[in-house]
Coordinates of C-alpha atoms in Angstrom, one line a residue:
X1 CA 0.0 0.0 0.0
X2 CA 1.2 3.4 -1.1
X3 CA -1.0 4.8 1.9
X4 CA 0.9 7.1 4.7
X5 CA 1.8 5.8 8.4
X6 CA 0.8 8.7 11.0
X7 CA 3.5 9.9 12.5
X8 CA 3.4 8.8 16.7
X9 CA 4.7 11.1 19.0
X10 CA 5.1 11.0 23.1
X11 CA 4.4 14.1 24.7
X12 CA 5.4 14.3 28.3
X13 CA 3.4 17.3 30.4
X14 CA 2.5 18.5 33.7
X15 CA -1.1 17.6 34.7
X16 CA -2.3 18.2 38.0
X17 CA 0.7 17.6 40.5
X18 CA 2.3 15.2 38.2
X19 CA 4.1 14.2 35.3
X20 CA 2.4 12.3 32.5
X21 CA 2.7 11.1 29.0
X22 CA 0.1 11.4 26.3
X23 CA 0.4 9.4 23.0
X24 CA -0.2 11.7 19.9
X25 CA -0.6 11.0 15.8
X26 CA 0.3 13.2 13.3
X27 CA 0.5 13.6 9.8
X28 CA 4.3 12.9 9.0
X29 CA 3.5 16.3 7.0
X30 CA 2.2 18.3 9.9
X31 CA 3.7 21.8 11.0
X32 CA 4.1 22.6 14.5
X33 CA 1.4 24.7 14.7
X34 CA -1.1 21.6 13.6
X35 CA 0.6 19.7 16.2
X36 CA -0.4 22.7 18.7
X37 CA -3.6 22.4 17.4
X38 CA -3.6 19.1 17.8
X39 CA -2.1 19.0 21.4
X40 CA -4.6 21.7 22.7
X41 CA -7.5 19.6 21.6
X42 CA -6.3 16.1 23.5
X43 CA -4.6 18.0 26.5
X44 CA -7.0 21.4 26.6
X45 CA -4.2 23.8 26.8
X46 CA -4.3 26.5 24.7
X47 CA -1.6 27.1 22.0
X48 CA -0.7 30.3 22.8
X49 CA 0.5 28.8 26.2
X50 CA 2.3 26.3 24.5
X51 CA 6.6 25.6 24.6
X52 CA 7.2 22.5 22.7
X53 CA 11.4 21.3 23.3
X54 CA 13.3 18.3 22.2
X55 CA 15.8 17.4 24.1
X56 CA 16.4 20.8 25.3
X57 CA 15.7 22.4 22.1
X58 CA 13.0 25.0 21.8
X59 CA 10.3 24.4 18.8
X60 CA 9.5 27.7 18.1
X61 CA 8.8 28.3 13.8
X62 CA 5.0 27.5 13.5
X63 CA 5.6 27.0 10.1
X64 CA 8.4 24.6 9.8
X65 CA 7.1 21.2 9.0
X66 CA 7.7 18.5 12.6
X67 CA 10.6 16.7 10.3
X68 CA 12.4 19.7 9.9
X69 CA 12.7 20.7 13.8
X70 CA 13.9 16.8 14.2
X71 CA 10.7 15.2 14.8
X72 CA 10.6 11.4 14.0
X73 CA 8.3 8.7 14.9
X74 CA 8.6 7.7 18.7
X75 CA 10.1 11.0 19.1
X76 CA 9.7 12.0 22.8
X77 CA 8.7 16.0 23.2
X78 CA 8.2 17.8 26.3
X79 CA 5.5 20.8 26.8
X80 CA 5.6 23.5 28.9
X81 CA 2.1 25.2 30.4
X82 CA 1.9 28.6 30.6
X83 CA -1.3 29.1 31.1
X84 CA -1.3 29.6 34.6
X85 CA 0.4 33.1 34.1
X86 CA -2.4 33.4 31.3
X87 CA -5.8 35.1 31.4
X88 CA -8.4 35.5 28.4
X89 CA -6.9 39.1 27.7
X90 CA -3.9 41.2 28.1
X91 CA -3.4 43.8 30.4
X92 CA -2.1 46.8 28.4
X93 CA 0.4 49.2 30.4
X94 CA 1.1 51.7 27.9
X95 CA 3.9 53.7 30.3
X96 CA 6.9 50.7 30.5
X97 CA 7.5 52.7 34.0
X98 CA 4.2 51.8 35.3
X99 CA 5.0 47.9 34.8
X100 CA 6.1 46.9 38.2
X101 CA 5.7 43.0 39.8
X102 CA 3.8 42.4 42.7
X103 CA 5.7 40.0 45.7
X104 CA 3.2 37.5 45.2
X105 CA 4.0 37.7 41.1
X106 CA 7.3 37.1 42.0
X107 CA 6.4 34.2 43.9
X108 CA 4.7 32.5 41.7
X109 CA 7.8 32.3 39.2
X110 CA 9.2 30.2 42.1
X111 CA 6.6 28.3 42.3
X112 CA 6.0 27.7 38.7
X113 CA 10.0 26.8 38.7
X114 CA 9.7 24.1 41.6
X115 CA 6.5 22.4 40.4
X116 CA 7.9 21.2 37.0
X117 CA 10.9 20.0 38.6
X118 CA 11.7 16.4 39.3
X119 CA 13.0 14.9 42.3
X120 CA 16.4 16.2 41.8
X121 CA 15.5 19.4 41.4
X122 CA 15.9 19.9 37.7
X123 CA 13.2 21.9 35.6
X124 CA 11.9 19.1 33.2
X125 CA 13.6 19.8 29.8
X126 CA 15.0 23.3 30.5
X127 CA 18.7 23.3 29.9
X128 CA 21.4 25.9 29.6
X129 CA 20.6 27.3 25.5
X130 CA 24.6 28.7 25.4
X131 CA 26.3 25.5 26.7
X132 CA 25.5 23.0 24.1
X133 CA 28.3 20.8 24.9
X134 CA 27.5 20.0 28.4
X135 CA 23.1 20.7 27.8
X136 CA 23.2 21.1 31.6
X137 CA 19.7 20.8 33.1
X138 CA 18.2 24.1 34.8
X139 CA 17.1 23.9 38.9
X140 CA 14.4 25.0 39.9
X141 CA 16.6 26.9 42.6
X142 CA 19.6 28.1 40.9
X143 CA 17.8 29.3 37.4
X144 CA 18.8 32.8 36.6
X145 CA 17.2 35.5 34.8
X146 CA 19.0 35.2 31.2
X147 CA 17.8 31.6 31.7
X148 CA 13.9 32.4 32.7
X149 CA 13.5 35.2 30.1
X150 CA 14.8 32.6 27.7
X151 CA 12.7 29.5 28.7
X152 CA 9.9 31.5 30.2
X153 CA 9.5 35.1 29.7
X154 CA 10.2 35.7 25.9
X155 CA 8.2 32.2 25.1
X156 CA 5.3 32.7 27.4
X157 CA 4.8 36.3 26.0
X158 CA 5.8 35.7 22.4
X159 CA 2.0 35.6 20.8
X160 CA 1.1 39.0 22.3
X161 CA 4.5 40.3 21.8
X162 CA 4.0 42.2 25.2
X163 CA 5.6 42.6 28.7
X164 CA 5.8 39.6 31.5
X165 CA 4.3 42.3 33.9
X166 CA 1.2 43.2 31.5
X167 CA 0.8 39.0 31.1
X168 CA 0.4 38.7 34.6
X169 CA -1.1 41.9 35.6
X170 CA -5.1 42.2 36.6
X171 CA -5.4 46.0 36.4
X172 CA -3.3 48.4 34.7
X173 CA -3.1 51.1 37.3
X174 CA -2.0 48.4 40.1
X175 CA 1.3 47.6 39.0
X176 CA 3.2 51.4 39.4
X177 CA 6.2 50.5 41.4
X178 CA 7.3 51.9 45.2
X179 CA 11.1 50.6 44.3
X180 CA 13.3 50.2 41.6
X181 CA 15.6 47.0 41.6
X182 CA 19.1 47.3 40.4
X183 CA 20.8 44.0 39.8
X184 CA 23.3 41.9 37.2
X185 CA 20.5 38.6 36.2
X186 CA 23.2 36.8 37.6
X187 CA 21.8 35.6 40.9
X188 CA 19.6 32.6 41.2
X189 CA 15.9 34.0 40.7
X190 CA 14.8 32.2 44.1
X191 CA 17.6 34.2 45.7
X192 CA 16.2 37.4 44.4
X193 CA 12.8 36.7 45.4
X194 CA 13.9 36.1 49.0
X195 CA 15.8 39.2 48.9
X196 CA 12.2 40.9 47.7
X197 CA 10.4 39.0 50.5
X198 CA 13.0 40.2 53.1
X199 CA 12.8 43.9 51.5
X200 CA 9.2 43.7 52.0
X201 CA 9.2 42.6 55.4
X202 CA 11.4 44.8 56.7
X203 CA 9.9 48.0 55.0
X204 CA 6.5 46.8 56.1
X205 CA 5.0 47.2 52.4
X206 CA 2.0 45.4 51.8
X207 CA 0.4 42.9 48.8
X208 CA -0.1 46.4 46.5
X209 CA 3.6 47.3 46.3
X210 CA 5.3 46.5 43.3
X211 CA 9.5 46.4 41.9
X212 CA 10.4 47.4 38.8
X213 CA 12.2 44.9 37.4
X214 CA 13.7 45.4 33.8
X215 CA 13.4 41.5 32.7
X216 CA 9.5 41.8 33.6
X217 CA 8.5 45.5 32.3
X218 CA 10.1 45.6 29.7
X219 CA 8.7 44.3 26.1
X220 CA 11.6 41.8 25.0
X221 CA 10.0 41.3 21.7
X222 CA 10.8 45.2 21.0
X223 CA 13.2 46.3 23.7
X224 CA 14.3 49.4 21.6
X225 CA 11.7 51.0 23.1
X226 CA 12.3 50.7 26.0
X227 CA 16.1 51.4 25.9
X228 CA 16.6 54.9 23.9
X229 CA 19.7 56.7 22.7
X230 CA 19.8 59.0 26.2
X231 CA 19.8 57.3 28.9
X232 CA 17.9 59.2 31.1
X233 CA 14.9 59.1 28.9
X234 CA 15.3 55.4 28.9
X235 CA 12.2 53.0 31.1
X236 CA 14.8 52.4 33.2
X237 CA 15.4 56.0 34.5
X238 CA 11.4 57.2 34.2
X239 CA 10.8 54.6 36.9
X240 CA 13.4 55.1 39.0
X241 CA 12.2 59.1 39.1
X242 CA 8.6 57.2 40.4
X243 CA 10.3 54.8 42.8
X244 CA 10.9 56.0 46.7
X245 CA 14.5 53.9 46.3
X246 CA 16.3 51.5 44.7
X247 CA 17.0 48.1 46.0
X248 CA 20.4 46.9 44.8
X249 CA 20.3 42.8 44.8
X250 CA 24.1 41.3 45.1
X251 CA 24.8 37.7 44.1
X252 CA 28.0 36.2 45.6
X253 CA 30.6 37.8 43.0
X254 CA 29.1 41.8 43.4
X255 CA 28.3 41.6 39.8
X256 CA 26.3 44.9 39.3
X257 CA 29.7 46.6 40.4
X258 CA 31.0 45.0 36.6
X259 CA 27.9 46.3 34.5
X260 CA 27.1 49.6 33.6
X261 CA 23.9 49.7 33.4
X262 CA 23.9 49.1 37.3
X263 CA 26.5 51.7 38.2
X264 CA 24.0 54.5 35.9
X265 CA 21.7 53.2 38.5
X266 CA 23.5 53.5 41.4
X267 CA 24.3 56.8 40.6
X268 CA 21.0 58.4 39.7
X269 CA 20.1 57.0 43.4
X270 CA 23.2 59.0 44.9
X271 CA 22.8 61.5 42.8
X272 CA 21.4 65.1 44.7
X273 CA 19.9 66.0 41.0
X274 CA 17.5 64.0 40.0
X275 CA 14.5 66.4 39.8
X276 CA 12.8 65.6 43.1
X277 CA 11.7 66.8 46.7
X278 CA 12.9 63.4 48.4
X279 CA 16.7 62.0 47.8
X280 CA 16.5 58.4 46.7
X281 CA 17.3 55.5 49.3
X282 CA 19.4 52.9 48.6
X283 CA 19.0 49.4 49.9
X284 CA 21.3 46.5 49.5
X285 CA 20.3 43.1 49.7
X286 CA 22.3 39.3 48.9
X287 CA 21.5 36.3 50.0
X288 CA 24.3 34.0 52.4
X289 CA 24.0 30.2 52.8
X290 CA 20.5 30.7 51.6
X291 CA 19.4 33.4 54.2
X292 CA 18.7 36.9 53.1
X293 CA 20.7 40.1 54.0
X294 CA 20.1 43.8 53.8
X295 CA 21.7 47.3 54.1
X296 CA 19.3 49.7 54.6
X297 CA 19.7 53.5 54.2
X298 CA 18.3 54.2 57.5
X299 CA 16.5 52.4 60.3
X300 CA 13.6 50.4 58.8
X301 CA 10.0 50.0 60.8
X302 CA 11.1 46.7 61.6
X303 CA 14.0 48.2 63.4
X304 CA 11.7 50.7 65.0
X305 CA 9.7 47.8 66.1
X306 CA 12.5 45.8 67.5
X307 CA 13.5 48.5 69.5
X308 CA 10.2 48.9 71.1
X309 CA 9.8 44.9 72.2
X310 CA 14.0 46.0 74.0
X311 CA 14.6 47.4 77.5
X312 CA 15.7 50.3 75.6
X313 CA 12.9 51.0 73.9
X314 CA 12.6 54.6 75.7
X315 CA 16.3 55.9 74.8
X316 CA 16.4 57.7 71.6
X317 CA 17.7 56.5 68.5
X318 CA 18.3 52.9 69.7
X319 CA 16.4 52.0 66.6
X320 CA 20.1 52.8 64.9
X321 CA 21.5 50.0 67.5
X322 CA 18.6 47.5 66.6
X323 CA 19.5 48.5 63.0
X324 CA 23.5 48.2 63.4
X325 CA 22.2 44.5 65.1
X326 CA 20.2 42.9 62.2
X327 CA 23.3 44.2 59.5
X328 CA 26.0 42.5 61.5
X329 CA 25.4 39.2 59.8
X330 CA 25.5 40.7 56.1
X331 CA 28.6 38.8 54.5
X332 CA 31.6 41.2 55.6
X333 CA 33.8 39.8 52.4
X334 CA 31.4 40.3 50.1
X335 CA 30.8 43.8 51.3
X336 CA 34.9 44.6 51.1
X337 CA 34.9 42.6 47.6
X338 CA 32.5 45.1 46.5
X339 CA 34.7 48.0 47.8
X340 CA 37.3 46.6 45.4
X341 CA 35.3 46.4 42.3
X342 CA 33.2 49.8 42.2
X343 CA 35.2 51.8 39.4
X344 CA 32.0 53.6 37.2
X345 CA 35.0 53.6 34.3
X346 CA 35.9 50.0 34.0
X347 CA 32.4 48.7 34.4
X348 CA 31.4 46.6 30.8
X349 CA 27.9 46.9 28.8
X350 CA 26.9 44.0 26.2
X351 CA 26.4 46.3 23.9
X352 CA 29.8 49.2 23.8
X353 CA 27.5 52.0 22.6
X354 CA 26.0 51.8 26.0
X355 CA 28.9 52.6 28.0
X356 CA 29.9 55.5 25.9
X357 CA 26.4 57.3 26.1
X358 CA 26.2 56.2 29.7
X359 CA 29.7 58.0 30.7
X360 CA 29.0 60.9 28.7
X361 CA 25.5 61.2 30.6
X362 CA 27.4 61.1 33.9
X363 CA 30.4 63.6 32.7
X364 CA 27.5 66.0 31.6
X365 CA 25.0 65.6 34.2
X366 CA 22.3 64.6 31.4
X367 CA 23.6 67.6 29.0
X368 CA 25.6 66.2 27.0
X369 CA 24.7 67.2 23.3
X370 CA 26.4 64.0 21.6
X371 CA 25.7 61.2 23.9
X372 CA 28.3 58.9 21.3
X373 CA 31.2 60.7 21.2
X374 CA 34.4 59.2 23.0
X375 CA 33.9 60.1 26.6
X376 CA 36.7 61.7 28.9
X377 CA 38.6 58.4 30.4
X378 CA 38.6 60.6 33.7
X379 CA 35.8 62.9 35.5
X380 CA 35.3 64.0 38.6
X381 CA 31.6 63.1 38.1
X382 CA 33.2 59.4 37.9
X383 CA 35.5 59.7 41.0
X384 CA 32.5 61.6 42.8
X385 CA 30.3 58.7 42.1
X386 CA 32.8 55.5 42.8
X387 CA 33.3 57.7 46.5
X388 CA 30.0 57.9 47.2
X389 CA 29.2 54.6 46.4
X390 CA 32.6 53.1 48.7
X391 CA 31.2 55.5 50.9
X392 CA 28.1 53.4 51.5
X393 CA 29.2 50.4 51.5
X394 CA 31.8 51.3 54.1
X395 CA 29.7 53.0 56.2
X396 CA 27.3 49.6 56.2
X397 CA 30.2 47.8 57.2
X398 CA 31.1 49.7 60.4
X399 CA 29.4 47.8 62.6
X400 CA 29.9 44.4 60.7
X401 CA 33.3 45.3 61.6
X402 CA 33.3 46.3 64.9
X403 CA 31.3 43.7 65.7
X404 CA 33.7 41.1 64.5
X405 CA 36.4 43.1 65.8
X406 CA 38.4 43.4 62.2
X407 CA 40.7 46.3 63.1
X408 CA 42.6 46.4 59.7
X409 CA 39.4 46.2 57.6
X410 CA 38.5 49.5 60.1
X411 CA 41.0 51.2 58.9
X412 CA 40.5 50.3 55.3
X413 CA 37.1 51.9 55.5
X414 CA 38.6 54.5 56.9
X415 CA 40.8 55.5 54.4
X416 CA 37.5 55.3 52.0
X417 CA 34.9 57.7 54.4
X418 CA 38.2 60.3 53.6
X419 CA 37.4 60.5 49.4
X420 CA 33.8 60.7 50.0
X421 CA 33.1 63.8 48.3
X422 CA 29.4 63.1 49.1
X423 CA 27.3 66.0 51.1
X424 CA 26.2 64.2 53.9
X425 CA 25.1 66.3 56.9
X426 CA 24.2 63.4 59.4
X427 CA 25.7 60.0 60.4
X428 CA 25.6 57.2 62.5
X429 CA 28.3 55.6 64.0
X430 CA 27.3 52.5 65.6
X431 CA 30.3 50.1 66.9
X432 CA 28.8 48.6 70.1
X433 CA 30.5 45.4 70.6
X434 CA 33.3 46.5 69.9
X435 CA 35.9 44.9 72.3
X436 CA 39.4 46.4 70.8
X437 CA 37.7 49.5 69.5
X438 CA 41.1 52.0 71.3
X439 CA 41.2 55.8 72.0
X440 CA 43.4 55.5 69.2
X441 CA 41.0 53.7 66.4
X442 CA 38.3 55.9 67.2
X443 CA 40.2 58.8 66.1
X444 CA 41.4 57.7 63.1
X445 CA 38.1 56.9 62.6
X446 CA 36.5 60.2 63.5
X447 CA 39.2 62.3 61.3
X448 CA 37.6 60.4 58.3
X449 CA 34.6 61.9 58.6
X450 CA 33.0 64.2 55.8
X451 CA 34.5 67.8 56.7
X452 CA 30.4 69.3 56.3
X453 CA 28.9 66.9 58.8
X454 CA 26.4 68.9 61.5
X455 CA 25.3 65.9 63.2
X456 CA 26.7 62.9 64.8
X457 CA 25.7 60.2 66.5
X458 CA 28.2 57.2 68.2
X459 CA 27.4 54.4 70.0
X460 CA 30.0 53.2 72.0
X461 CA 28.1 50.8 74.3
X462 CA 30.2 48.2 75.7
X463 CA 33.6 48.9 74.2
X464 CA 35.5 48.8 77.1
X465 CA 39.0 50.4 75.6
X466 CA 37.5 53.6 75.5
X467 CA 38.5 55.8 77.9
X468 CA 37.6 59.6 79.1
X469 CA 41.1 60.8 77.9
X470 CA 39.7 59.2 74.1
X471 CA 36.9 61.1 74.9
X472 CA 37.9 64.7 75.6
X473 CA 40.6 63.9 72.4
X474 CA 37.9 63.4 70.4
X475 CA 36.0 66.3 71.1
X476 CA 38.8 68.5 70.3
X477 CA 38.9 66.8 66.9
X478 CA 35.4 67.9 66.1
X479 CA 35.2 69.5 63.0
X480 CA 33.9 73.1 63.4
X481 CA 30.6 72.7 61.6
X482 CA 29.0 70.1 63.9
X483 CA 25.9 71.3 65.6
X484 CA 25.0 68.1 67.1
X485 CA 27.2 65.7 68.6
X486 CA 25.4 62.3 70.5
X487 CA 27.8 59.7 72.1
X488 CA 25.9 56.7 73.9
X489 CA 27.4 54.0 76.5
X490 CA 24.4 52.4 77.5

C-alpha cells in the first residue's frame, strides 16, 4: 500500500501535581502549529501557552514542517504550560514605568519553577541554550534570569509580543512600582525573590507594592523602546524618578559593580539632581547560605519595632543599634569585595555603545549634546560617584566590623569615608560590641569623617578600651561645623 503511516509522537506534560505522557498521531506532513492544534484539543491547553522542546531544544517556527525541527516517529517531546500566568486578555500598560511586579507575582515564578521540577531538582527539559556541549539541566533553585527570560518570559509572551508584567497583571493602574531594583540577572531568581520578600518585610510594604524589574516591564520582543539613545529618557530612569529607592540585589561575585547599566543606576540613586523633593534611598540586599541580608539606608519599621519589644525601647535613636544588630550578619567579604570592584570607568555593557552614552550622561550631568562621542577616560563626576558609592558600603560595614572586631578592615574603610566627596550632613556611627575598639582607632576613625557633617551620632556601648582621655581627644577633633554631637554607652 502506497498509503501514509501517522507519525506517533510522546508528549510528556504536567497535569495536575504530576508528570504524564500522552500518546499523539500526526500527519508525518504536519507543521508545528497543527501539532499545537492538535495538542490543545487532546490536552486542553491552549496554544498560545504552549513551549514544545526536544531534548532541550525549543520548537518555536509554527511554520516549519515536525521533520524539519527533528521530529521522527517515537520522538519524545516535552510541553511546557503557561497558562497559569495566562488570562483571556492582556493587560495593556502603555507607560513601561508603570509595569512593576507584585511580591506575590514574584512568587509564583518560584513556584512555577519548583512544580515542574523532578526529584532532583531539575526543571523538566529546561537546559542551559549557550552551553550546548554540556546541555546542563536548569534547577528550579539556581535558574537565573538570562535563563527564565529565555525558557519563560520571551516564550510565554511571544503571541502578544507584550511585557511579563502586563501578562500577569489584573489592572493596569496596580502595577506602578514603590522601588526600583538594580541587579546583574546573575543571581539565582529564588535568591532574588527572597531578597524581595525580606525587602518587604522589613519596610512593612504590603500585597499592592510592586518592583520594577527590567526582565518583567520591559517588552523583550521590541526592547528598543524601551532602551533609547539618552539614557535618562530610557524606562529604566522614568521609573526610578517614580520609585521611593532603589534596591540593589548582590549575588555572591558583586556583579552589578561590573555592568554599567547598574553603576548608571546607582548613581542616579546618589545623585542630589534628579529632579525631586525626596533623595532616593538605597537598599542592598544578597543572600548568604541561603538566608537573606540587607543594608538599609536608615532604620527600617522593623527596626523601630525591634527596638520597642527591647529594654531600651525609651532611649532615643536605639532604633540605629537594633539596626546596626540585624546588619551585622550581612557577608563582611562580600561587602569589602564590593569596595574593590566599584570603578564607574571599568564597568562593561553588552552592547559598547552603552557605556559611551552612559559616561558621557554622567560627565554632563544629562547635558551632554552627543551622547556617542568618545567620553573623557577621567571625571570628577566618575570619582564623585565611585566615592559615594565606597562610601556606602563602608559606612554599612562599620558595625559588621566592629562587631567582629576586624581592626585592619577599620582602617581600610577609613581611608575610604576620607574621598567621599558626598554631602552628607548626618551619620551614625554605631560600633557597640566592639571589644578592641582603642582611643586611638576611634580617632582615626573620627578624622575620616566628611569635613560638612552637622550631626553625629556614636554608639559606644560596651567597648570597654575607651576611655575619658579618648573622649575629651575626640571632642577636640570635632570639626567646626558640627551642631550636634550624641555619644551613647548604654
Amino acid at each position: 500500500s502506497d498509503s501514509k503511516q501517522p507519525t506517533r509522537l510522546s508528549l510528556e506534560l504536567l497535569q495536575g501535581d504530576a508528570f504524564s505522557t500522552v500518546n499523539i498521531e500526526v500527519d508525518e506532513a504536519a507543521t508545528l502549529r497543527q501539532l499545537k492544534i492538535q495538542v490543545e484539543g487532546e490536552c486542553g491547553v491552549r496554544q498560545d501557552c504552549q513551549l514544545l522542546s526536544l531534548e532541550g531544544k525549543q520548537l518555536v517556527d509554527d511554520t516549519e514542517v515536525l521533520s524539519e525541527h527533528g521530529v521522527a516517529h517515537g520522538t519524545k517531546l516535552f510541553l511546557t504550560d503557561f497558562t497559569p500566568f495566562r488570562k483571556s486578555e492582556v493587560c495593556d500598560i502603555p507607560q513601561t514605568e508603570h509595569r512593576g511586579m507584585m511580591l506575590k507575582q514574584l512568587q509564583d515564578l518560584v513556584a512555577f519553577f519548583r512544580s515542574r521540577s523532578g526529584a532532583d531538582g531539575t526543571i523538566k527539559a529546561w537546559c542551559d541554550l549557550w552551553d550546548t556541549s554540556t546541555r546542563r539541566m536548569l534547577r528550579w533553585d539556581s535558574i537565573n534570569l538570562y535563563e527564565a527570560t529565555a525558557w519563560l518570559i520571551k516564550p510565554a509572551t511571544a503571541t502578544k509580543k507584550c511585557s511579563f508584567v502586563e501578562l500577569v497583571a489584573k489592572d493596569k493602574d496596580g502595577q506602578v512600582p514603590t522601588w526600583f531594583i538594580s541587579h546583574a540577572w546573575a543571581e539565582p531568581v529564588a535568591s532574588f525573590v527572597r531578597c524581595v520578600e525580606h525587602h518587604s518585610k522589613l519596610r512593612e510594604l504590603d500585597e499592592s507594592n510592586c518592583w520594577w524589574i527590567c526582565a518583567y516591564a520591559n517588552n523583550q520582543h521590541e526592547l528598543g523602546t524601551d532602551l533609547t539613545k539618552d539614557p535618562r529618557q530610557t524606562s529604566f530612569f522614568r521609573a526610578m524618578q517614580i520609585s521611593a529607592g532603589v534596591l540593589l540585589i548582590l549575588d555572591d561575585r558583586a556583579t552589578p559593580f561590573e555592568r554599567i547599566w547598574c553603576c548608571f543606576e546607582e548613581s542616579v540613586a546618589l545623585s542630589a539632581a534628579t529632579g525631586r523633593e525626596e533623595r532616593m534611598l538605597l537598599d542592598i540586599a544578597t543572600v548568604h547560605t541561603n538566608v537573606p541580608h540587607i543594608i538599609t539606608d536608615g532604620p527600617t519599621k522593623a527596626d523601630y519595632k525591634e527596638k520597642q519589644k527591647s529594654q531600651y525601647r525609651n532611649i532615643e535613636d536605639y532604633e540605629f543599634c537594633t539596626k546596626a544588630h540585624r546588619e551585622a550578619t550581612f557577608p563582611i567579604d562580600l561587602v569589602l569585595k564590593a569596595l574593590s570592584m566599584i570603578d564607574i570607568q571599568d564597568a562593561h555593557a553588552s552592547e559598547a555603545i552603552d557605556k559611551r552614552r552612559i559616561l558621557n550622561s554622567i560627565a554632563s550631568s544629562g547635558s551632554c549634546e552627543d551622547l556617542d562621542a568618545e567620553p573623557p577616560s577621567t571625571h570628577p563626576r566618575y570619582d564623585a560617584i565611585n566615592s559615594s558609592l565606597r562610601a556606602v558600603f563602608a559606612l554599612a560595614a562599620l558595625p559588621v566590623c566592629a562587631k567582629s572586631g576586624l581592626l585592619n578592615e577599620l582602617c581600610s574603610l577609613a581611608k575610604v569615608l576620607e574621598k567621599d566627596t558626598a554631602e552628607r550632613h548626618a551619620l551614625n556611627f554605631n560600633l557597640t560590641d566592639m571589644a578592641k575598639m582603642s582611643d586611638k582607632l576611634l580617632l582615626r576613625l573620627v578624622a575620616a569623617l566628611p569635613p560638612k557633617l552637622q550631626e553625629l551620632r556614636l554608639h559606644l556601648t560596651r567597648c570597654p578600651e575607651i576611655t575619658d582621655e579618648g573622649i575629651r581627644t575626640l571632642g577636640s577633633k570635632m570639626s567646626r561645623q558640627l551642631r550636634y554631637l550624641k555619644v551613647s554607652f548604654w
